[in-house]
Structures are given as C-alpha cells and as structure tokens.
C-alpha cells in the first residue's frame, strides 16, 4: 500500500501484470481500473498463452521498462518468479507480487509479496482466488471494503467461481454480493456479455458464471485474443461492449469446434481393447490453448 500510494503521489507509470485465465483477467482489470481511477497511468499486460506461457517473463519486463514503467504489480502470478523479479530490479523496475498459488521455499525479492499461502501467513484467506487477493489490495489502499465490494463484487465473483474456489467464509459473502450485482449489471461489458449469451434470465447463480460466462471469457486467453476480454471489462462504451461480447462468443464457438476436432482425433488414436493404465497421445497440430480441456475429457 505504501509503495502504491507513493506511485500515486508522484505520478509514476505503473503496469498490472496478469494471467490469461478468467481469474487473472478479472484480477488485472479490477486493479487496473482502480489505479486509473486513482489517477495513475496504468498499463495492463497479460502474456500470450502460446507465445509467452504462464507468469512473468523477461521480454515483457523489457517491453514495459522501455515504455517508462517503474513499478509492476502482478496479479494471480509471480510468487515463483524469483529470477524474473531480480531481472526487473536490474532494469530499475520495482515489483509488487500478488498471487494465491503455492510458494517456493524462497520468495521473490520484491517491494512486497502478498500471498495468503506464504509460510508465515496466519492461514486467513488461503482460499482466495487471485482476484480476491487483488481485491484485498484495493481495499487496503482505499480503506472502505464495503464500498470496494459494491464497485468490484461482480469481477470478484466471476474470477472466484471460475477458478473453482470454495464458496465458504469470505468467498461466500463476496460471491453472494457479486451475484446480486450481476443480476442488474452496471458494468457495460458484463451486461453486454450476459445479453449476448442469454444469461440475463434469473436466477443468476454461481452456475451462470461457471457454465455460461467463464467459458466465453476463457476462450479469449485460450485462442490468443485475451485483449478482447480485458477491453470488454474496462470499456465504458456500451456500443463497443456489444461488439466485443459478440467477438468473445464467436471465439468460444471456434474454441468448441477446435476442441471437438482434437477430441475426435484423440479418441481415434486410442488402442483397441481395455483402456491402458496411462494414456499418452500427441500431435503437433493440436492447439495448445485447447488440448488441456481435451485431456480432461479423455
């Protein structure tokens, strides 16, 4: 909080570095929106699933440093990126890491590491999604958690449910309030997406997120067009939101077609007779962003 408050006071150029799944996208958009609201010039950077892979990478740090970024805040990633954090320091870029994944024995040498799974953590909040941790940071900066939940409950709910976090304790409260917000969405991008995929009919439940909204948002990252999802959540232009929601749903249909094709091909490669103890199949043409879903179906 102190480091970000200093950035606001001095007008630093900041970047939020996210992940390409629903949790990472909602976390990145939540924090970016808040920092821009506080007056910061804030870049939003999400790596390309196929070209960059998961987590921080040095090429992205170079790109952001060349744009004049002096502080990077990660969401839903970064806690295992010790080498990349050290590289950022060499480039004169400070790092704040917010994550919810398991930690290594050593933590990144960042300005701060915010992760409820740190060894010295009290155990409170260990079930938070990445968006939940980003939300906590925003609450700590603002000082009014109820006001922040009213503003960002929709994003917190979408990311928490999509990342299959337990809906108990604090998560339950946040998701419950987020579902109320989704029933009458104020964010034009979410309203457009819900209208486009026919999700406006009550009741709006965790299932609405998990089975209707999340697959469409995930499709952006899987198919290499994560910018469509981030722009959808951040735009204030209702007409643009309708266009982006349509693009997202088309991407999801394309993802389904690609997935179906790979699945049929994989099934045809299975050996005849009794299933083996382990199934190992490969093909160089299979789409990296979709092959994991096929594997789980197999």
PDB file of C-alpha atoms in Angstrom:
ATOM      1  CA  UNK A   1       0.000   0.000   0.000  1.00  0.00           C
ATOM      2  CA  UNK A   2       2.826   2.390   0.876  1.00  0.00           C
ATOM      3  CA  UNK A   3       4.622   1.736  -2.409  1.00  0.00           C
ATOM      4  CA  UNK A   4       1.459   2.213  -4.497  1.00  0.00           C
ATOM      5  CA  UNK A   5       0.474   5.313  -2.549  1.00  0.00           C
ATOM      6  CA  UNK A   6       3.907   6.755  -3.359  1.00  0.00           C
ATOM      7  CA  UNK A   7       3.351   5.902  -7.025  1.00  0.00           C
ATOM      8  CA  UNK A   8       0.020   7.761  -6.976  1.00  0.00           C
ATOM      9  CA  UNK A   9       1.559  10.768  -5.226  1.00  0.00           C
ATOM     10  CA  UNK A  10       4.461  11.054  -7.685  1.00  0.00           C
ATOM     11  CA  UNK A  11       2.505  10.073 -10.819  1.00  0.00           C
ATOM     12  CA  UNK A  12       4.576   7.021 -11.701  1.00  0.00           C
ATOM     13  CA  UNK A  13       3.977   4.910 -14.787  1.00  0.00           C
ATOM     14  CA  UNK A  14       2.692   1.588 -13.424  1.00  0.00           C
ATOM     15  CA  UNK A  15       1.848  -1.775 -15.015  1.00  0.00           C
ATOM     16  CA  UNK A  16      -0.503  -4.509 -13.824  1.00  0.00           C
ATOM     17  CA  UNK A  17       0.726  -7.928 -14.983  1.00  0.00           C
ATOM     18  CA  UNK A  18      -1.965 -10.621 -15.052  1.00  0.00           C
ATOM     19  CA  UNK A  19      -2.730 -14.093 -16.328  1.00  0.00           C
ATOM     20  CA  UNK A  20      -4.785 -15.272 -19.299  1.00  0.00           C
ATOM     21  CA  UNK A  21      -7.468 -17.261 -17.436  1.00  0.00           C
ATOM     22  CA  UNK A  22     -10.699 -15.786 -16.017  1.00  0.00           C
ATOM     23  CA  UNK A  23      -9.226 -15.258 -12.546  1.00  0.00           C
ATOM     24  CA  UNK A  24      -6.151 -13.496 -13.945  1.00  0.00           C
ATOM     25  CA  UNK A  25      -8.194 -11.368 -16.350  1.00  0.00           C
ATOM     26  CA  UNK A  26     -10.707 -10.207 -13.731  1.00  0.00           C
ATOM     27  CA  UNK A  27      -7.917  -9.547 -11.199  1.00  0.00           C
ATOM     28  CA  UNK A  28      -5.929  -7.494 -13.716  1.00  0.00           C
ATOM     29  CA  UNK A  29      -8.967  -5.488 -14.817  1.00  0.00           C
ATOM     30  CA  UNK A  30     -10.041  -4.828 -11.225  1.00  0.00           C
ATOM     31  CA  UNK A  31      -6.639  -3.475 -10.166  1.00  0.00           C
ATOM     32  CA  UNK A  32      -6.088  -1.558 -13.422  1.00  0.00           C
ATOM     33  CA  UNK A  33      -9.492   0.117 -13.134  1.00  0.00           C
ATOM     34  CA  UNK A  34      -8.810   1.135  -9.532  1.00  0.00           C
ATOM     35  CA  UNK A  35      -5.312   2.509 -10.206  1.00  0.00           C
ATOM     36  CA  UNK A  36      -6.582   4.502 -13.206  1.00  0.00           C
ATOM     37  CA  UNK A  37      -9.411   5.789 -11.005  1.00  0.00           C
ATOM     38  CA  UNK A  38      -6.693   6.970  -8.588  1.00  0.00           C
ATOM     39  CA  UNK A  39      -5.149   8.927 -11.452  1.00  0.00           C
ATOM     40  CA  UNK A  40      -2.247   6.676 -12.401  1.00  0.00           C
ATOM     41  CA  UNK A  41      -1.068   5.982 -15.922  1.00  0.00           C
ATOM     42  CA  UNK A  42      -1.507   2.213 -15.766  1.00  0.00           C
ATOM     43  CA  UNK A  43      -0.560  -0.335 -18.416  1.00  0.00           C
ATOM     44  CA  UNK A  44      -2.364  -3.671 -18.409  1.00  0.00           C
ATOM     45  CA  UNK A  45      -0.172  -6.555 -19.573  1.00  0.00           C
ATOM     46  CA  UNK A  46      -1.322 -10.161 -19.925  1.00  0.00           C
ATOM     47  CA  UNK A  47       1.072 -12.655 -21.538  1.00  0.00           C
ATOM     48  CA  UNK A  48       0.077 -14.569 -24.651  1.00  0.00           C
ATOM     49  CA  UNK A  49      -0.695 -18.151 -23.622  1.00  0.00           C
ATOM     50  CA  UNK A  50       1.011 -19.723 -26.638  1.00  0.00           C
ATOM     51  CA  UNK A  51       3.900 -17.324 -27.258  1.00  0.00           C
ATOM     52  CA  UNK A  52       4.809 -16.370 -23.662  1.00  0.00           C
ATOM     53  CA  UNK A  53       3.432 -19.122 -21.422  1.00  0.00           C
ATOM     54  CA  UNK A  54       2.374 -18.611 -17.799  1.00  0.00           C
ATOM     55  CA  UNK A  55       3.763 -15.991 -15.438  1.00  0.00           C
ATOM     56  CA  UNK A  56       6.336 -13.230 -15.643  1.00  0.00           C
ATOM     57  CA  UNK A  57       8.834 -13.242 -18.485  1.00  0.00           C
ATOM     58  CA  UNK A  58      11.865 -11.062 -19.116  1.00  0.00           C
ATOM     59  CA  UNK A  59      10.762  -9.961 -22.605  1.00  0.00           C
ATOM     60  CA  UNK A  60       7.600  -8.443 -21.105  1.00  0.00           C
ATOM     61  CA  UNK A  61       9.644  -6.699 -18.414  1.00  0.00           C
ATOM     62  CA  UNK A  62      11.843  -5.230 -21.180  1.00  0.00           C
ATOM     63  CA  UNK A  63       8.771  -4.042 -23.098  1.00  0.00           C
ATOM     64  CA  UNK A  64       7.267  -2.374 -20.035  1.00  0.00           C
ATOM     65  CA  UNK A  65      10.577  -0.812 -18.938  1.00  0.00           C
ATOM     66  CA  UNK A  66      11.014   0.678 -22.419  1.00  0.00           C
ATOM     67  CA  UNK A  67       7.567   2.287 -22.065  1.00  0.00           C
ATOM     68  CA  UNK A  68       8.793   4.010 -18.904  1.00  0.00           C
ATOM     69  CA  UNK A  69       7.135   1.707 -16.357  1.00  0.00           C
ATOM     70  CA  UNK A  70       8.837   1.955 -12.946  1.00  0.00           C
ATOM     71  CA  UNK A  71       6.530  -0.342 -10.953  1.00  0.00           C
ATOM     72  CA  UNK A  72       4.933  -3.662 -11.930  1.00  0.00           C
ATOM     73  CA  UNK A  73       2.169  -5.223  -9.816  1.00  0.00           C
ATOM     74  CA  UNK A  74       1.445  -8.874 -10.582  1.00  0.00           C
ATOM     75  CA  UNK A  75      -1.955 -10.472 -10.038  1.00  0.00           C
ATOM     76  CA  UNK A  76      -2.637 -14.235  -9.997  1.00  0.00           C
ATOM     77  CA  UNK A  77       1.041 -14.941 -10.775  1.00  0.00           C
ATOM     78  CA  UNK A  78       4.593 -14.046  -9.803  1.00  0.00           C
ATOM     79  CA  UNK A  79       5.197 -15.789  -6.485  1.00  0.00           C
ATOM     80  CA  UNK A  80       7.544 -18.351  -8.080  1.00  0.00           C
ATOM     81  CA  UNK A  81       9.208 -15.878 -10.486  1.00  0.00           C
ATOM     82  CA  UNK A  82      12.361 -15.216  -8.447  1.00  0.00           C
ATOM     83  CA  UNK A  83      14.698 -14.811 -11.423  1.00  0.00           C
ATOM     84  CA  UNK A  84      12.324 -12.525 -13.331  1.00  0.00           C
ATOM     85  CA  UNK A  85      11.792 -10.310 -10.259  1.00  0.00           C
ATOM     86  CA  UNK A  86      15.568  -9.985  -9.882  1.00  0.00           C
ATOM     87  CA  UNK A  87      15.799  -9.103 -13.583  1.00  0.00           C
ATOM     88  CA  UNK A  88      13.188  -6.351 -13.148  1.00  0.00           C
ATOM     89  CA  UNK A  89      15.321  -4.874 -10.348  1.00  0.00           C
ATOM     90  CA  UNK A  90      18.316  -4.838 -12.709  1.00  0.00           C
ATOM     91  CA  UNK A  91      16.168  -2.848 -15.166  1.00  0.00           C
ATOM     92  CA  UNK A  92      15.277  -0.381 -12.411  1.00  0.00           C
ATOM     93  CA  UNK A  93      11.687  -1.584 -12.167  1.00  0.00           C
ATOM     94  CA  UNK A  94      10.155  -2.235  -8.730  1.00  0.00           C
ATOM     95  CA  UNK A  95       7.831  -5.229  -8.256  1.00  0.00           C
ATOM     96  CA  UNK A  96       4.842  -5.904  -6.045  1.00  0.00           C
ATOM     97  CA  UNK A  97       3.725  -9.539  -6.260  1.00  0.00           C
ATOM     98  CA  UNK A  98       0.114 -10.510  -5.508  1.00  0.00           C
ATOM     99  CA  UNK A  99      -0.726 -14.172  -6.010  1.00  0.00           C
ATOM    100  CA  UNK A 100      -2.660 -17.064  -4.475  1.00  0.00           C
ATOM    101  CA  UNK A 101      -0.567 -20.005  -5.633  1.00  0.00           C
ATOM    102  CA  UNK A 102       1.758 -22.170  -3.542  1.00  0.00           C
ATOM    103  CA  UNK A 103       5.097 -20.557  -2.713  1.00  0.00           C
ATOM    104  CA  UNK A 104       8.597 -21.959  -3.087  1.00  0.00           C
ATOM    105  CA  UNK A 105      10.943 -22.002  -0.090  1.00  0.00           C
ATOM    106  CA  UNK A 106      12.325 -18.639  -1.255  1.00  0.00           C
ATOM    107  CA  UNK A 107      10.101 -15.691  -2.143  1.00  0.00           C
ATOM    108  CA  UNK A 108      10.771 -13.096  -4.859  1.00  0.00           C
ATOM    109  CA  UNK A 109      12.810 -10.126  -3.636  1.00  0.00           C
ATOM    110  CA  UNK A 110      10.025  -7.674  -4.430  1.00  0.00           C
ATOM    111  CA  UNK A 111       8.852  -4.498  -2.710  1.00  0.00           C
ATOM    112  CA  UNK A 112       6.110  -6.672  -1.243  1.00  0.00           C
ATOM    113  CA  UNK A 113       4.765 -10.203  -1.664  1.00  0.00           C
ATOM    114  CA  UNK A 114       1.043 -10.558  -0.970  1.00  0.00           C
ATOM    115  CA  UNK A 115       0.052 -14.232  -0.962  1.00  0.00           C
ATOM    116  CA  UNK A 116      -2.080 -15.941   1.703  1.00  0.00           C
ATOM    117  CA  UNK A 117      -0.104 -19.168   1.169  1.00  0.00           C
ATOM    118  CA  UNK A 118       3.184 -17.703   2.392  1.00  0.00           C
ATOM    119  CA  UNK A 119       4.761 -19.860   5.120  1.00  0.00           C
ATOM    120  CA  UNK A 120       4.394 -17.118   7.753  1.00  0.00           C
ATOM    121  CA  UNK A 121       0.757 -16.423   6.876  1.00  0.00           C
ATOM    122  CA  UNK A 122      -1.889 -16.783   9.565  1.00  0.00           C
ATOM    123  CA  UNK A 123      -3.879 -19.102   7.286  1.00  0.00           C
ATOM    124  CA  UNK A 124      -6.592 -16.483   6.837  1.00  0.00           C
ATOM    125  CA  UNK A 125      -7.766 -16.126   3.246  1.00  0.00           C
ATOM    126  CA  UNK A 126      -5.930 -19.186   1.899  1.00  0.00           C
ATOM    127  CA  UNK A 127      -8.984 -19.991  -0.239  1.00  0.00           C
ATOM    128  CA  UNK A 128      -8.931 -16.617  -2.024  1.00  0.00           C
ATOM    129  CA  UNK A 129      -8.656 -16.540  -5.806  1.00  0.00           C
ATOM    130  CA  UNK A 130      -6.125 -14.251  -7.466  1.00  0.00           C
ATOM    131  CA  UNK A 131      -8.911 -11.707  -7.942  1.00  0.00           C
ATOM    132  CA  UNK A 132      -9.679 -11.986  -4.217  1.00  0.00           C
ATOM    133  CA  UNK A 133      -6.081 -11.096  -3.329  1.00  0.00           C
ATOM    134  CA  UNK A 134      -6.103  -8.160  -5.797  1.00  0.00           C
ATOM    135  CA  UNK A 135      -9.396  -7.044  -4.235  1.00  0.00           C
ATOM    136  CA  UNK A 136      -7.792  -7.117  -0.763  1.00  0.00           C
ATOM    137  CA  UNK A 137      -5.019  -4.846  -2.016  1.00  0.00           C
ATOM    138  CA  UNK A 138      -7.573  -2.381  -3.383  1.00  0.00           C
ATOM    139  CA  UNK A 139      -9.487  -2.463  -0.083  1.00  0.00           C
ATOM    140  CA  UNK A 140      -6.275  -1.813   1.851  1.00  0.00           C
ATOM    141  CA  UNK A 141      -5.473   1.167  -0.391  1.00  0.00           C
ATOM    142  CA  UNK A 142      -8.974   2.625  -0.258  1.00  0.00           C
ATOM    143  CA  UNK A 143      -9.828   1.858   3.361  1.00  0.00           C
ATOM    144  CA  UNK A 144     -13.515   1.118   2.673  1.00  0.00           C
ATOM    145  CA  UNK A 145     -14.045  -2.575   1.893  1.00  0.00           C
ATOM    146  CA  UNK A 146     -17.843  -2.295   1.605  1.00  0.00           C
ATOM    147  CA  UNK A 147     -17.547   0.482  -0.979  1.00  0.00           C
ATOM    148  CA  UNK A 148     -14.982  -1.543  -2.949  1.00  0.00           C
ATOM    149  CA  UNK A 149     -17.167  -4.674  -2.833  1.00  0.00           C
ATOM    150  CA  UNK A 150     -20.095  -2.654  -4.188  1.00  0.00           C
ATOM    151  CA  UNK A 151     -17.837  -1.444  -7.001  1.00  0.00           C
ATOM    152  CA  UNK A 152     -15.971  -4.669  -7.828  1.00  0.00           C
ATOM    153  CA  UNK A 153     -18.113  -7.505  -6.456  1.00  0.00           C
ATOM    154  CA  UNK A 154     -19.097  -8.588  -9.983  1.00  0.00           C
ATOM    155  CA  UNK A 155     -15.461  -9.110 -11.036  1.00  0.00           C
ATOM    156  CA  UNK A 156     -14.570 -10.818  -7.741  1.00  0.00           C
ATOM    157  CA  UNK A 157     -17.494 -13.231  -8.117  1.00  0.00           C
ATOM    158  CA  UNK A 158     -16.680 -14.106 -11.735  1.00  0.00           C
ATOM    159  CA  UNK A 159     -12.990 -14.779 -11.030  1.00  0.00           C
ATOM    160  CA  UNK A 160     -13.591 -16.664  -7.770  1.00  0.00           C
ATOM    161  CA  UNK A 161     -16.201 -19.019  -9.222  1.00  0.00           C
ATOM    162  CA  UNK A 162     -14.295 -19.547 -12.476  1.00  0.00           C
ATOM    163  CA  UNK A 163     -11.159 -20.536 -10.524  1.00  0.00           C
ATOM    164  CA  UNK A 164     -13.240 -23.091  -8.570  1.00  0.00           C
ATOM    165  CA  UNK A 165     -12.509 -21.623  -5.146  1.00  0.00           C
ATOM    166  CA  UNK A 166     -14.589 -22.940  -2.212  1.00  0.00           C
ATOM    167  CA  UNK A 167     -17.701 -20.818  -1.721  1.00  0.00           C
ATOM    168  CA  UNK A 168     -17.379 -20.665   2.047  1.00  0.00           C
ATOM    169  CA  UNK A 169     -16.467 -17.949   4.537  1.00  0.00           C
ATOM    170  CA  UNK A 170     -15.371 -14.684   2.978  1.00  0.00           C
ATOM    171  CA  UNK A 171     -15.598 -16.039  -0.568  1.00  0.00           C
ATOM    172  CA  UNK A 172     -19.255 -16.852   0.022  1.00  0.00           C
ATOM    173  CA  UNK A 173     -20.021 -13.282   1.147  1.00  0.00           C
ATOM    174  CA  UNK A 174     -18.133 -11.734  -1.777  1.00  0.00           C
ATOM    175  CA  UNK A 175     -19.663 -14.046  -4.394  1.00  0.00           C
ATOM    176  CA  UNK A 176     -23.159 -13.602  -2.955  1.00  0.00           C
ATOM    177  CA  UNK A 177     -22.849  -9.822  -3.265  1.00  0.00           C
ATOM    178  CA  UNK A 178     -21.280 -10.179  -6.706  1.00  0.00           C
ATOM    179  CA  UNK A 179     -24.221 -12.286  -7.894  1.00  0.00           C
ATOM    180  CA  UNK A 180     -26.605  -9.536  -6.768  1.00  0.00           C
ATOM    181  CA  UNK A 181     -24.586  -7.110  -8.912  1.00  0.00           C
ATOM    182  CA  UNK A 182     -24.688  -9.489 -11.889  1.00  0.00           C
ATOM    183  CA  UNK A 183     -28.480  -9.670 -11.627  1.00  0.00           C
ATOM    184  CA  UNK A 184     -28.541  -5.965 -12.528  1.00  0.00           C
ATOM    185  CA  UNK A 185     -25.131  -5.363 -14.136  1.00  0.00           C
ATOM    186  CA  UNK A 186     -23.781  -1.791 -14.126  1.00  0.00           C
ATOM    187  CA  UNK A 187     -20.518  -2.653 -15.931  1.00  0.00           C
ATOM    188  CA  UNK A 188     -21.388  -2.280 -19.622  1.00  0.00           C
ATOM    189  CA  UNK A 189     -19.064  -5.087 -20.716  1.00  0.00           C
ATOM    190  CA  UNK A 190     -20.580  -7.634 -18.354  1.00  0.00           C
ATOM    191  CA  UNK A 191     -24.107  -6.506 -19.281  1.00  0.00           C
ATOM    192  CA  UNK A 192     -23.277  -6.946 -22.985  1.00  0.00           C
ATOM    193  CA  UNK A 193     -21.743 -10.383 -22.451  1.00  0.00           C
ATOM    194  CA  UNK A 194     -24.691 -11.592 -20.379  1.00  0.00           C
ATOM    195  CA  UNK A 195     -27.122 -10.334 -23.015  1.00  0.00           C
ATOM    196  CA  UNK A 196     -25.126 -11.900 -25.868  1.00  0.00           C
ATOM    197  CA  UNK A 197     -25.086 -15.367 -24.282  1.00  0.00           C
ATOM    198  CA  UNK A 198     -28.639 -15.246 -22.894  1.00  0.00           C
ATOM    199  CA  UNK A 199     -27.586 -15.181 -19.241  1.00  0.00           C
ATOM    200  CA  UNK A 200     -29.871 -12.356 -18.098  1.00  0.00           C
ATOM    201  CA  UNK A 201     -32.687 -14.682 -17.092  1.00  0.00           C
ATOM    202  CA  UNK A 202     -32.984 -15.111 -13.305  1.00  0.00           C
ATOM    203  CA  UNK A 203     -31.862 -16.634 -11.123  1.00  0.00           C
ATOM    204  CA  UNK A 204     -28.224 -15.574 -11.571  1.00  0.00           C
ATOM    205  CA  UNK A 205     -26.190 -18.208  -9.742  1.00  0.00           C
ATOM    206  CA  UNK A 206     -22.616 -19.487  -9.475  1.00  0.00           C
ATOM    207  CA  UNK A 207     -23.643 -21.852 -12.278  1.00  0.00           C
ATOM    208  CA  UNK A 208     -24.349 -18.868 -14.538  1.00  0.00           C
ATOM    209  CA  UNK A 209     -20.713 -17.862 -14.096  1.00  0.00           C
ATOM    210  CA  UNK A 210     -19.205 -21.346 -14.250  1.00  0.00           C
ATOM    211  CA  UNK A 211     -21.106 -22.697 -17.247  1.00  0.00           C
ATOM    212  CA  UNK A 212     -22.062 -19.604 -19.272  1.00  0.00           C
ATOM    213  CA  UNK A 213     -19.797 -16.601 -18.631  1.00  0.00           C
ATOM    214  CA  UNK A 214     -16.461 -18.209 -17.685  1.00  0.00           C
ATOM    215  CA  UNK A 215     -16.039 -20.422 -20.795  1.00  0.00           C
ATOM    216  CA  UNK A 216     -16.531 -17.386 -23.043  1.00  0.00           C
ATOM    217  CA  UNK A 217     -14.035 -15.261 -21.108  1.00  0.00           C
ATOM    218  CA  UNK A 218     -11.576 -18.168 -21.001  1.00  0.00           C
ATOM    219  CA  UNK A 219     -11.879 -18.565 -24.778  1.00  0.00           C
ATOM    220  CA  UNK A 220     -10.093 -15.224 -25.246  1.00  0.00           C
ATOM    221  CA  UNK A 221      -6.992 -16.495 -23.458  1.00  0.00           C
ATOM    222  CA  UNK A 222      -7.162 -19.979 -24.955  1.00  0.00           C
ATOM    223  CA  UNK A 223      -7.407 -18.703 -28.520  1.00  0.00           C
ATOM    224  CA  UNK A 224      -4.758 -15.996 -28.158  1.00  0.00           C
ATOM    225  CA  UNK A 225      -7.047 -12.927 -28.042  1.00  0.00           C
ATOM    226  CA  UNK A 226      -7.047 -12.049 -24.352  1.00  0.00           C
ATOM    227  CA  UNK A 227      -7.226  -8.321 -25.208  1.00  0.00           C
ATOM    228  CA  UNK A 228     -10.866  -8.764 -26.242  1.00  0.00           C
ATOM    229  CA  UNK A 229     -11.797  -9.840 -22.698  1.00  0.00           C
ATOM    230  CA  UNK A 230      -9.765  -7.149 -20.945  1.00  0.00           C
ATOM    231  CA  UNK A 231     -11.164  -4.379 -23.129  1.00  0.00           C
ATOM    232  CA  UNK A 232     -14.673  -5.744 -22.547  1.00  0.00           C
ATOM    233  CA  UNK A 233     -14.312  -5.397 -18.763  1.00  0.00           C
ATOM    234  CA  UNK A 234     -12.666  -1.960 -18.892  1.00  0.00           C
ATOM    235  CA  UNK A 235     -14.687  -0.168 -21.586  1.00  0.00           C
ATOM    236  CA  UNK A 236     -17.312   2.441 -20.732  1.00  0.00           C
ATOM    237  CA  UNK A 237     -18.612   2.471 -24.323  1.00  0.00           C
ATOM    238  CA  UNK A 238     -21.834   0.424 -24.499  1.00  0.00           C
ATOM    239  CA  UNK A 239     -21.716   0.016 -28.294  1.00  0.00           C
ATOM    240  CA  UNK A 240     -18.100  -1.146 -28.164  1.00  0.00           C
ATOM    241  CA  UNK A 241     -19.047  -3.580 -25.378  1.00  0.00           C
ATOM    242  CA  UNK A 242     -21.734  -5.162 -27.588  1.00  0.00           C
ATOM    243  CA  UNK A 243     -19.177  -5.664 -30.383  1.00  0.00           C
ATOM    244  CA  UNK A 244     -16.590  -7.162 -28.002  1.00  0.00           C
ATOM    245  CA  UNK A 245     -19.152  -9.503 -26.401  1.00  0.00           C
ATOM    246  CA  UNK A 246     -20.107 -10.762 -29.863  1.00  0.00           C
ATOM    247  CA  UNK A 247     -16.438 -11.369 -30.714  1.00  0.00           C
ATOM    248  CA  UNK A 248     -15.957 -13.267 -27.444  1.00  0.00           C
ATOM    249  CA  UNK A 249     -18.891 -15.571 -28.140  1.00  0.00           C
ATOM    250  CA  UNK A 250     -17.593 -16.238 -31.683  1.00  0.00           C
ATOM    251  CA  UNK A 251     -14.179 -17.098 -30.218  1.00  0.00           C
ATOM    252  CA  UNK A 252     -15.839 -19.531 -27.828  1.00  0.00           C
ATOM    253  CA  UNK A 253     -17.664 -21.253 -30.698  1.00  0.00           C
ATOM    254  CA  UNK A 254     -14.346 -21.527 -32.544  1.00  0.00           C
ATOM    255  CA  UNK A 255     -12.776 -22.977 -29.372  1.00  0.00           C
ATOM    256  CA  UNK A 256     -15.569 -25.561 -29.188  1.00  0.00           C
ATOM    257  CA  UNK A 257     -15.016 -26.554 -32.828  1.00  0.00           C
ATOM    258  CA  UNK A 258     -11.252 -26.901 -32.354  1.00  0.00           C
ATOM    259  CA  UNK A 259     -11.794 -28.874 -29.147  1.00  0.00           C
ATOM    260  CA  UNK A 260     -14.277 -31.226 -30.826  1.00  0.00           C
ATOM    261  CA  UNK A 261     -11.879 -31.871 -33.701  1.00  0.00           C
ATOM    262  CA  UNK A 262      -8.944 -32.675 -31.414  1.00  0.00           C
ATOM    263  CA  UNK A 263     -11.127 -34.875 -29.200  1.00  0.00           C
ATOM    264  CA  UNK A 264     -12.349 -36.965 -32.145  1.00  0.00           C
ATOM    265  CA  UNK A 265      -8.795 -37.315 -33.426  1.00  0.00           C
ATOM    266  CA  UNK A 266      -7.501 -38.313 -29.977  1.00  0.00           C
ATOM    267  CA  UNK A 267     -10.237 -40.926 -29.485  1.00  0.00           C
ATOM    268  CA  UNK A 268      -9.402 -42.429 -32.889  1.00  0.00           C
ATOM    269  CA  UNK A 269      -5.780 -42.852 -31.715  1.00  0.00           C
ATOM    270  CA  UNK A 270      -6.694 -44.852 -28.595  1.00  0.00           C
ATOM    271  CA  UNK A 271      -5.596 -48.506 -28.643  1.00  0.00           C
ATOM    272  CA  UNK A 272      -8.318 -51.114 -29.081  1.00  0.00           C
ATOM    273  CA  UNK A 273      -9.494 -53.204 -26.152  1.00  0.00           C
ATOM    274  CA  UNK A 274      -9.112 -52.488 -22.459  1.00  0.00           C
ATOM    275  CA  UNK A 275      -8.007 -48.979 -21.504  1.00  0.00           C
ATOM    276  CA  UNK A 276      -4.289 -48.766 -20.658  1.00  0.00           C
ATOM    277  CA  UNK A 277      -3.083 -47.651 -17.219  1.00  0.00           C
ATOM    278  CA  UNK A 278      -1.952 -44.378 -18.741  1.00  0.00           C
ATOM    279  CA  UNK A 279      -2.953 -42.659 -21.977  1.00  0.00           C
ATOM    280  CA  UNK A 280      -0.267 -40.693 -23.798  1.00  0.00           C
ATOM    281  CA  UNK A 281      -1.276 -39.096 -27.094  1.00  0.00           C
ATOM    282  CA  UNK A 282       0.308 -36.308 -29.102  1.00  0.00           C
ATOM    283  CA  UNK A 283       0.025 -34.442 -32.368  1.00  0.00           C
ATOM    284  CA  UNK A 284       1.979 -31.369 -33.447  1.00  0.00           C
ATOM    285  CA  UNK A 285      -1.144 -29.770 -34.944  1.00  0.00           C
ATOM    286  CA  UNK A 286      -3.133 -29.725 -31.673  1.00  0.00           C
ATOM    287  CA  UNK A 287      -3.896 -26.247 -30.310  1.00  0.00           C
ATOM    288  CA  UNK A 288      -2.027 -25.615 -27.044  1.00  0.00           C
ATOM    289  CA  UNK A 289      -4.817 -23.487 -25.626  1.00  0.00           C
ATOM    290  CA  UNK A 290      -7.419 -26.235 -26.014  1.00  0.00           C
ATOM    291  CA  UNK A 291      -5.522 -29.505 -25.547  1.00  0.00           C
ATOM    292  CA  UNK A 292      -5.914 -29.375 -21.734  1.00  0.00           C
ATOM    293  CA  UNK A 293      -9.714 -29.473 -21.997  1.00  0.00           C
ATOM    294  CA  UNK A 294      -9.475 -32.438 -24.353  1.00  0.00           C
ATOM    295  CA  UNK A 295      -7.157 -34.229 -21.928  1.00  0.00           C
ATOM    296  CA  UNK A 296      -9.654 -33.805 -19.090  1.00  0.00           C
ATOM    297  CA  UNK A 297     -12.491 -35.073 -21.303  1.00  0.00           C
ATOM    298  CA  UNK A 298     -10.441 -38.148 -22.237  1.00  0.00           C
TER     299      UNK A 298
END
